[in-house]
CSV table of C-alpha atoms and ligand atoms in Angstrom, one decimal:
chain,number,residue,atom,x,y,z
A,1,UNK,CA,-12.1,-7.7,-13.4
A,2,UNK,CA,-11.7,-4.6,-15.1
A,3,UNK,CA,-8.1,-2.6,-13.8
A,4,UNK,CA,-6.9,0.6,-13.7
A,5,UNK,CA,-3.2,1.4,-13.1
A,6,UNK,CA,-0.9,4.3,-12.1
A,7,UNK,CA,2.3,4.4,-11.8
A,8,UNK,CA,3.1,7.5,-8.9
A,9,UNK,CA,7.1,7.3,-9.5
A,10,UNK,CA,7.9,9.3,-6.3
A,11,UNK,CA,10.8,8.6,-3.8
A,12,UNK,CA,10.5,12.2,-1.4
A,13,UNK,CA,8.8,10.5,1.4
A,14,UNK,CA,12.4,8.7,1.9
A,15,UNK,CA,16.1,9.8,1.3
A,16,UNK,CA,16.8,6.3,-0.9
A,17,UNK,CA,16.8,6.6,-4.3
A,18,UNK,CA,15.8,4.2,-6.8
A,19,UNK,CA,12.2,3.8,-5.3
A,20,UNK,CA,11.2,5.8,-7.8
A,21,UNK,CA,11.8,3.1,-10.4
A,22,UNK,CA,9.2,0.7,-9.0
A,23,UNK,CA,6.5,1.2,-11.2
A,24,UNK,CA,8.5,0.9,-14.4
A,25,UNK,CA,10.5,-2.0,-12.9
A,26,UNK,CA,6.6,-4.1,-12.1
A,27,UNK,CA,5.9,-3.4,-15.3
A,28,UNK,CA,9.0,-5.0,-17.0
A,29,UNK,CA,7.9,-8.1,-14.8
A,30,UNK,CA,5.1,-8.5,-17.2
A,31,UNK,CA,2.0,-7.2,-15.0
A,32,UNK,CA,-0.2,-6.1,-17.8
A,33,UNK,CA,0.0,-8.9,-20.1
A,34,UNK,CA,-0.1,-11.4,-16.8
A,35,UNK,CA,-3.6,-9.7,-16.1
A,36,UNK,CA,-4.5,-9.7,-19.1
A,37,UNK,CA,-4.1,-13.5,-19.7
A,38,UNK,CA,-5.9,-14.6,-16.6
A,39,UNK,CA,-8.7,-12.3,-17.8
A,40,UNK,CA,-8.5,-8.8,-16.6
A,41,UNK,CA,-9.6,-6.0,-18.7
A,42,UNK,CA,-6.4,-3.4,-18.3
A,43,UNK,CA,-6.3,0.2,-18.7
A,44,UNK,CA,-2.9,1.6,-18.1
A,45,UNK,CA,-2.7,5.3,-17.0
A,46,UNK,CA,1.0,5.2,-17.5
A,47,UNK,CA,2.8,7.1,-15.0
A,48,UNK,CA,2.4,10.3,-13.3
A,49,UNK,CA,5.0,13.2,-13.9
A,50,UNK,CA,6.3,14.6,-10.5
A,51,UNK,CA,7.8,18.5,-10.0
A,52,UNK,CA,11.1,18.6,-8.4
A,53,UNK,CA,10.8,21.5,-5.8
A,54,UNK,CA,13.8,23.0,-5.6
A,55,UNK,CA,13.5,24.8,-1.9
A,56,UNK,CA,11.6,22.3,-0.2
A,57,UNK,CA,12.8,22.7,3.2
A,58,UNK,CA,12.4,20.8,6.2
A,59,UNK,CA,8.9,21.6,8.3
A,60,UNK,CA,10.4,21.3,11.5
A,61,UNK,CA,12.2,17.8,11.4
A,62,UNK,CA,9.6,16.8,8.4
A,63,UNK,CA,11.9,16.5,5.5
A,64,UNK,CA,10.3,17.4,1.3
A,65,UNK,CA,6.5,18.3,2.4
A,66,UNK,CA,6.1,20.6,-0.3
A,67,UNK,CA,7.1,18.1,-3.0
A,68,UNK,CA,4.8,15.1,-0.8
A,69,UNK,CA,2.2,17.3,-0.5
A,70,UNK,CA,1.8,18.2,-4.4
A,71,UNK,CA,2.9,14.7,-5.5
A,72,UNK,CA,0.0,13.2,-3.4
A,73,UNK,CA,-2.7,15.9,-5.0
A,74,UNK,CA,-1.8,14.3,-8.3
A,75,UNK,CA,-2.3,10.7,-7.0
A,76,UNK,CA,-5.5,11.7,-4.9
A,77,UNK,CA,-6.8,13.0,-8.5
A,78,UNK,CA,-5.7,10.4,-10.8
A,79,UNK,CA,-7.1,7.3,-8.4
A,80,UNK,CA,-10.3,9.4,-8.7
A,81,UNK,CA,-10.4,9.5,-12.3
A,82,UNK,CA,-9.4,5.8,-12.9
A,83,UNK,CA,-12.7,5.1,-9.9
A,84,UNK,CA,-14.7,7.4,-11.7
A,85,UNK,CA,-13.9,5.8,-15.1
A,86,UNK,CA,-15.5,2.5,-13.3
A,87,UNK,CA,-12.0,0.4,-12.8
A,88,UNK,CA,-10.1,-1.2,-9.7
A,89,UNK,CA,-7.3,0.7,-9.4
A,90,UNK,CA,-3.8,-0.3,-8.9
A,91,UNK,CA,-1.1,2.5,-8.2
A,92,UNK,CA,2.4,1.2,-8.3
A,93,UNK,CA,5.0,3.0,-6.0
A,94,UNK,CA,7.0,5.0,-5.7
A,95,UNK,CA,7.4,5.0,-1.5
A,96,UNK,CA,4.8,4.4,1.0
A,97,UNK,CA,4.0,8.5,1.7
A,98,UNK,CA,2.0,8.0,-1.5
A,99,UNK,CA,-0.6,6.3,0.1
A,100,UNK,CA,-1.7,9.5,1.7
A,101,UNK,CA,-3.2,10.6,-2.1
A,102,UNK,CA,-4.3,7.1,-2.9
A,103,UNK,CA,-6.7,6.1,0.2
A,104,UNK,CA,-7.8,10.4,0.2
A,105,UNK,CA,-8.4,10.1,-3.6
A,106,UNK,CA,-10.3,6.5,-3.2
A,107,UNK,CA,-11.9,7.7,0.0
A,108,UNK,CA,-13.7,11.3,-2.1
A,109,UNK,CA,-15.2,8.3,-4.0
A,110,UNK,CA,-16.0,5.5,-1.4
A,111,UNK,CA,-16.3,7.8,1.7
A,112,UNK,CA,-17.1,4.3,3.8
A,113,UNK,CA,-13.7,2.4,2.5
A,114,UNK,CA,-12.2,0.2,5.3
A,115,UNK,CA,-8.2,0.0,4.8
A,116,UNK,CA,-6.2,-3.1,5.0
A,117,UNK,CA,-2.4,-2.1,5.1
A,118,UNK,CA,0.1,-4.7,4.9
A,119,UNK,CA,3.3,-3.7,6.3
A,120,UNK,CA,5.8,-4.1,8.5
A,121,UNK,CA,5.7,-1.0,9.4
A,122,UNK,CA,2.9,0.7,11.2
A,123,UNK,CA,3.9,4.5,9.4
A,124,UNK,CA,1.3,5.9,11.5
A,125,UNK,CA,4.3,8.5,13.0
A,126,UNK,CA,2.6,12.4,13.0
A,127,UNK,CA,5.4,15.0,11.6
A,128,UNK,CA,5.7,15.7,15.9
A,129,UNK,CA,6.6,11.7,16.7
A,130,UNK,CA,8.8,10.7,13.6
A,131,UNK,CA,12.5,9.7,14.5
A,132,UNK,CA,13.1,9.9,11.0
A,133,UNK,CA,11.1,12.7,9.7
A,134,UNK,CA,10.6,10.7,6.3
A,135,UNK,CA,6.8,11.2,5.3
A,136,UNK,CA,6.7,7.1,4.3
A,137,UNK,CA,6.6,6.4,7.8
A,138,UNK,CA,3.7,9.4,8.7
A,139,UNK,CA,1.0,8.6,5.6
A,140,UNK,CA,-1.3,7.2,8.0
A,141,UNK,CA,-1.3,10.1,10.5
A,142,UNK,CA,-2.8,12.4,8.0
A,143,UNK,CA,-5.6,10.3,6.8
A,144,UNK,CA,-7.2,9.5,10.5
A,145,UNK,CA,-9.6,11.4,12.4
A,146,UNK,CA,-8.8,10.8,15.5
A,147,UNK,CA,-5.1,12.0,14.8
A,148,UNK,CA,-6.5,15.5,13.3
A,149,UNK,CA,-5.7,17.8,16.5
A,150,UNK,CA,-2.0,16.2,16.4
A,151,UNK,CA,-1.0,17.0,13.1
A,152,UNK,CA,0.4,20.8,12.3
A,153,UNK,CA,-0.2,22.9,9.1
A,154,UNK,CA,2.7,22.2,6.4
A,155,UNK,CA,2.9,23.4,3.2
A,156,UNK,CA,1.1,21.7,0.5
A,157,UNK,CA,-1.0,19.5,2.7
A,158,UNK,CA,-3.6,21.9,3.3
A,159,UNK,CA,-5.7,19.8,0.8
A,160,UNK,CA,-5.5,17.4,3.1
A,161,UNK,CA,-8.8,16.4,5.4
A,162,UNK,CA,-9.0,13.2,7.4
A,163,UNK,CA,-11.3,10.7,5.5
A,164,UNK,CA,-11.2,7.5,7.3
A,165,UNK,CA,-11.5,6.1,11.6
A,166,UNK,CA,-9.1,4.1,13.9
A,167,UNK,CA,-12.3,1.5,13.7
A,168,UNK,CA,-11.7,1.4,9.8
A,169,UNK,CA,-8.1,0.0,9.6
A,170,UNK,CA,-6.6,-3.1,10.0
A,171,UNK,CA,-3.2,-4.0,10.1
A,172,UNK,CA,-1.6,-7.1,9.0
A,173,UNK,CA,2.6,-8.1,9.5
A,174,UNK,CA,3.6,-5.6,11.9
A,175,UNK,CA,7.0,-6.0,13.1
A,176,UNK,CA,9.4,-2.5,13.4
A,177,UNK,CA,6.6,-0.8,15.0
A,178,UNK,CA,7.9,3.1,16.8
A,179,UNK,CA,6.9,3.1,20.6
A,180,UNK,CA,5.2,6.3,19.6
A,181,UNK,CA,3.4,5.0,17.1
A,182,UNK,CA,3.0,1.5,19.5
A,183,UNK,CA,1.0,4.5,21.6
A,184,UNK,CA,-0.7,5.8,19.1
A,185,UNK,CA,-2.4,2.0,18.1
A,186,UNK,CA,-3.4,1.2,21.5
A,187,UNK,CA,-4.7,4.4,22.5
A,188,UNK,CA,-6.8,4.7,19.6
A,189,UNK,CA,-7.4,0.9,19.4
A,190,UNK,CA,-6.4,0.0,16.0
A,191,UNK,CA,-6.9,-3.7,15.4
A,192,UNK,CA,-3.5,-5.0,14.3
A,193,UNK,CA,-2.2,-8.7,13.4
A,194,UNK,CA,1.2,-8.1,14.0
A,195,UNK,CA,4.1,-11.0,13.1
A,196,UNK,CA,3.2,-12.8,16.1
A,197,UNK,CA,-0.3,-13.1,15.3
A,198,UNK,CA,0.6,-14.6,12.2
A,199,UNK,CA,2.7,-17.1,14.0
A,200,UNK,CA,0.0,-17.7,16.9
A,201,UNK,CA,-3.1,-17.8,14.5
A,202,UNK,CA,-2.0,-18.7,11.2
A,203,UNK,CA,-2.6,-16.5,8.6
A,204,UNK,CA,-5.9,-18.1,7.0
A,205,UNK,CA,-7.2,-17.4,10.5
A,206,UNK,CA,-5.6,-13.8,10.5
A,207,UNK,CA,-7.4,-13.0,7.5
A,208,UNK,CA,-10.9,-14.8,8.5
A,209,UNK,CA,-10.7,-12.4,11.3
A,210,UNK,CA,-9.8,-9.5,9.1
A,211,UNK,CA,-12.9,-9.3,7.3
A,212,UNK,CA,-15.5,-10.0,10.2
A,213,UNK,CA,-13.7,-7.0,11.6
A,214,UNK,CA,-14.1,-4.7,8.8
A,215,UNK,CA,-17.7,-6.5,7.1
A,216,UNK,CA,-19.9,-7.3,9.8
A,217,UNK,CA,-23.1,-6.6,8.5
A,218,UNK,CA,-22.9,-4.2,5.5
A,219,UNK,CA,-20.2,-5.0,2.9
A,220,UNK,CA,-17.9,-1.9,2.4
A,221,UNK,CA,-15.4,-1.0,-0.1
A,222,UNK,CA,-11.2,-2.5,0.9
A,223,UNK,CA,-8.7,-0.4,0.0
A,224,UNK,CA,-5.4,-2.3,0.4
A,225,UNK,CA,-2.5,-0.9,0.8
A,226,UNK,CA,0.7,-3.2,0.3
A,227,UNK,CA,4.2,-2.5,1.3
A,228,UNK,CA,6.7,-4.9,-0.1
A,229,UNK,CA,8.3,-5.3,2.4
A,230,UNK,CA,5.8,-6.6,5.0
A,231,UNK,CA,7.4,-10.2,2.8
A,232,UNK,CA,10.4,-11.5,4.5
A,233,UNK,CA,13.8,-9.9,2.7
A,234,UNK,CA,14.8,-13.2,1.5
A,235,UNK,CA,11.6,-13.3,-0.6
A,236,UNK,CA,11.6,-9.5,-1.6
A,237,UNK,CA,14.9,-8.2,-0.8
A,238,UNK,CA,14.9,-4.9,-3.2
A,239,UNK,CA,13.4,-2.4,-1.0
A,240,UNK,CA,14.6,0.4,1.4
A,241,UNK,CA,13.6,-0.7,4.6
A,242,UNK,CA,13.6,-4.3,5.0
A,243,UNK,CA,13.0,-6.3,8.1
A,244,UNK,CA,14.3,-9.7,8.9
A,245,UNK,CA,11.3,-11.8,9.8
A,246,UNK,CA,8.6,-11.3,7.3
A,247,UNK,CA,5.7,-12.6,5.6
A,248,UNK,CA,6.4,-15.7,3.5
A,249,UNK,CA,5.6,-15.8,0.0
A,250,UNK,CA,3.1,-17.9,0.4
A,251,UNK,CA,1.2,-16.1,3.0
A,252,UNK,CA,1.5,-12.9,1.3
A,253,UNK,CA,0.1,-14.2,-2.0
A,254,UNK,CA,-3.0,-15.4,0.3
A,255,UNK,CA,-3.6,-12.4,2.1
A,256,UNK,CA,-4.3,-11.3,-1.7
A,257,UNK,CA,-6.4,-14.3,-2.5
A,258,UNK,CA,-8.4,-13.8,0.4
A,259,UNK,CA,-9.2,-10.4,-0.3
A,260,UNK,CA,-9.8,-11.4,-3.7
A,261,UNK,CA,-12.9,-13.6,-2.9
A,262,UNK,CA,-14.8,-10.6,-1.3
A,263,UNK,CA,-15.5,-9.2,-4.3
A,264,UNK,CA,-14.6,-6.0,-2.1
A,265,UNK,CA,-11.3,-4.9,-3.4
A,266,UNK,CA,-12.0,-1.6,-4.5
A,267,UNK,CA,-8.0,0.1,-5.1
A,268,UNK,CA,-4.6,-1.6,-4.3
A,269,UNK,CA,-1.2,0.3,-3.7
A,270,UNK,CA,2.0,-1.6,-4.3
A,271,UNK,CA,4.6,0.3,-2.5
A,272,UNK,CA,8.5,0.6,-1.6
A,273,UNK,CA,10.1,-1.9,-4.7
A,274,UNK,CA,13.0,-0.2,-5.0
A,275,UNK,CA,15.4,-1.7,-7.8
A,276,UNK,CA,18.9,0.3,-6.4
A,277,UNK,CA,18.2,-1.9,-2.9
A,278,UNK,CA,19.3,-4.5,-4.6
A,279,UNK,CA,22.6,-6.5,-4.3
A,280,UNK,CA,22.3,-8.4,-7.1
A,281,UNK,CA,20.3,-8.1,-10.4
A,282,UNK,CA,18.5,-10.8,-9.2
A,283,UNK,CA,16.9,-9.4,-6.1
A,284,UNK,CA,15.1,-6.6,-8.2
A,285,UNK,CA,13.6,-10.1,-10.2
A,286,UNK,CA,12.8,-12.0,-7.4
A,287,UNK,CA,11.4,-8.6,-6.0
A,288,UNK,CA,9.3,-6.8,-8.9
A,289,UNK,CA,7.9,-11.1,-9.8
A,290,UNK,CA,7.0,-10.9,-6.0
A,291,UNK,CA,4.8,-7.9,-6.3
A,292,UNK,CA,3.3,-8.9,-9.5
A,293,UNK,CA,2.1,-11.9,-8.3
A,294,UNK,CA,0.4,-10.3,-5.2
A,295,UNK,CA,-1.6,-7.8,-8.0
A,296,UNK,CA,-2.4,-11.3,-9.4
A,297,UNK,CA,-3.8,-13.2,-6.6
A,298,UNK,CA,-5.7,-9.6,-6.5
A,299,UNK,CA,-7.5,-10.0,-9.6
A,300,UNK,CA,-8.6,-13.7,-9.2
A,301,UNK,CA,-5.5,-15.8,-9.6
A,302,UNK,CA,-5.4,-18.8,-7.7
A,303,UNK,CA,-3.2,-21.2,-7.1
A,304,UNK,CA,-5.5,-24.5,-7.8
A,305,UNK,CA,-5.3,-23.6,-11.3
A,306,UNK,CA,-8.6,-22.3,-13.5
A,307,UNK,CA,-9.9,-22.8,-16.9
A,308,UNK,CA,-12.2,-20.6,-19.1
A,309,UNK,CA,-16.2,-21.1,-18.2
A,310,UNK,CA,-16.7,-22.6,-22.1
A,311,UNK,CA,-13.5,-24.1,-21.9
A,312,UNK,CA,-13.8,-28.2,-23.8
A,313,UNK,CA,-11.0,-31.0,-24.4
A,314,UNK,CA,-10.1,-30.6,-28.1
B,1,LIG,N1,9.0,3.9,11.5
B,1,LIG,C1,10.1,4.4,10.7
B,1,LIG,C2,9.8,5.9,10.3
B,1,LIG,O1,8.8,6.4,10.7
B,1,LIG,C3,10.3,3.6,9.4
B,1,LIG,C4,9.1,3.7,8.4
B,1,LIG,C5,9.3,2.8,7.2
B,1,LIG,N2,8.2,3.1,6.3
B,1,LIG,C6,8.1,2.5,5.1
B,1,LIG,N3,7.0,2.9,4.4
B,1,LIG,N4,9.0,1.7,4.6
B,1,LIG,O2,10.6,6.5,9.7
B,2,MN,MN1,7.3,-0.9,5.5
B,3,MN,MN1,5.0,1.2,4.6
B,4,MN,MN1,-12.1,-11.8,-7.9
């Protein structure tokens, strides 16, 4: 595998700070030279440098769009370059409004990407639904056709154009869902496996039905999105809006490894590992090893072990 990564270290689509730290913080967990020793060829972009807008006012109850909308031109950009340059692409977060740049960038590439987004979270709020008005929980909003007429004109999104259909996304951990946004899934039919899925199907079977849904007959490019904390909080605790009830390790590190063994994984966000969420020094470990190891199982780790192809007992 041959990887490219980004760190976007961006924390306006939320008022916590500290998310910002993410990429530097899954780097220190020893991602590059993990990948490297299971085999990946690594190219690290380092991490993009973000403006601070100093009269970024609300649009409407929509808090920092000017500094969202700029931040997510550069990521749109640089996931181009690194799919241009022939790479998978990895961008570290930095919050979840970030995927808004990531799946736009990776979809003026791949134009027929499906999305997998593991959340708990559905953040498919428009700026008009939002109880919070934090862009993390709106990213998907802007990047759906169907959801066009809903969304108004703010500043520095005018870049900005729908790239992907309801049809196209998947969801998978789904548990703090809006009842706007509830409305917005069923009405537009977005195929969802929330918690309860998991518990009723299992998640091997959750992810079986995952890709007959988005590869029936002609194999398209998966762009998965991954928000930490669609894992339960005891497992990765250092993030800004966690949710009791969560995937387990184990079943997060296989949605990974499933994707894996499509071939099909085309750019990966890891998103919301925020260090300051911790209480204890140990949660940002237990955290940052958490999201390394999903990149891992990514990029062809399994758990069974493997060996080198010429590999011979000395
Ligand atoms: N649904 C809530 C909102 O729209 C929470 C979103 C949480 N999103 C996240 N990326 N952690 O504000
Ligand atoms: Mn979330
Ligand atoms: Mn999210
Ligand atoms: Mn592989």
């Amino acid at each position: 595998h041959s990887v490219g990564i980004i760190g976007a270290p961006f924390s306006r689509g939320q008022p916590r700070d500290g998310v910002q730290l993410g990429p530097d913080v899954i780097r220190q967990a020893g991602l590059v030279k993990k990948l490297e020793v299971q085999g990946c060829a690594v190219k690290d972009y380092g991490n993009l440098k973000f403006e601070d807008l100093p009269d970024d006012e609300p649009f409407g109850s929509t808090k920092r769009p000017r500094a969202v909308g700029l931040a997510n031109k550069q990521v749109a950009d640089a996931v181009q370059r690194v799919k241009n340059d022939g790479h998978t692409c990895v961008m570290l977060g930095g919050d979840h409004s970030l995927a808004i740049g990531s799946i736009h960038g990776h979809a003026a590439c791949r134009p027929e990407l499906k999305v997998v987004w593991v959340d708990a979270h559905a953040d498919i709020n428009t700026p008009l639904t939002s109880p919070t008005g934090n862009i993390h929980g709106q990213p998907m909003s802007y990047l759906i056709h169907e959801l066009c007429a809903k969304i108004p004109r703010m500043p520095n999104f005018s870049w900005i154009k729908p790239c992907i259909a309801a049809k196209d996304i998947v969801y998978i951990g789904l548990r703090d869902v809006d009842p706007e946004e509830h409305y917005i899934l069923k009405h537009l039919g977005i195929k969802t496996f929330s918690m309860t899925e998991v518990d009723s199907l299992g998640i091997a079977k959750v992810m079986e039905q995952t890709c007959d849904y988005i590869s029936s007959k002609i194999k398209k490019p998966i762009h998965l999105s991954y928000d930490i904390d669609a894992l339960d909080p005891s497992v990765a605790p250092a993030t800004g809006t966690p949710v009791i009830g969560g995937l387990t390790y184990r079943e997060g590190i296989y949605i990974t490894e499933y994707l894996c063994q499509t071939g099909l994984l085309s750019a990966i966000d890891i998103v919301e590992v925020n260090p300051n969420q911790a209480k204890r020094e140990e949660e940002v470990h237990w955290t940052a090893n958490a999201a390394v190891d999903l990149v891992l199982g990514c990029f062809g780790r399994v758990r069974e072990g493997s060996h080198a192809d010429d590999y011979k007992i000395p």
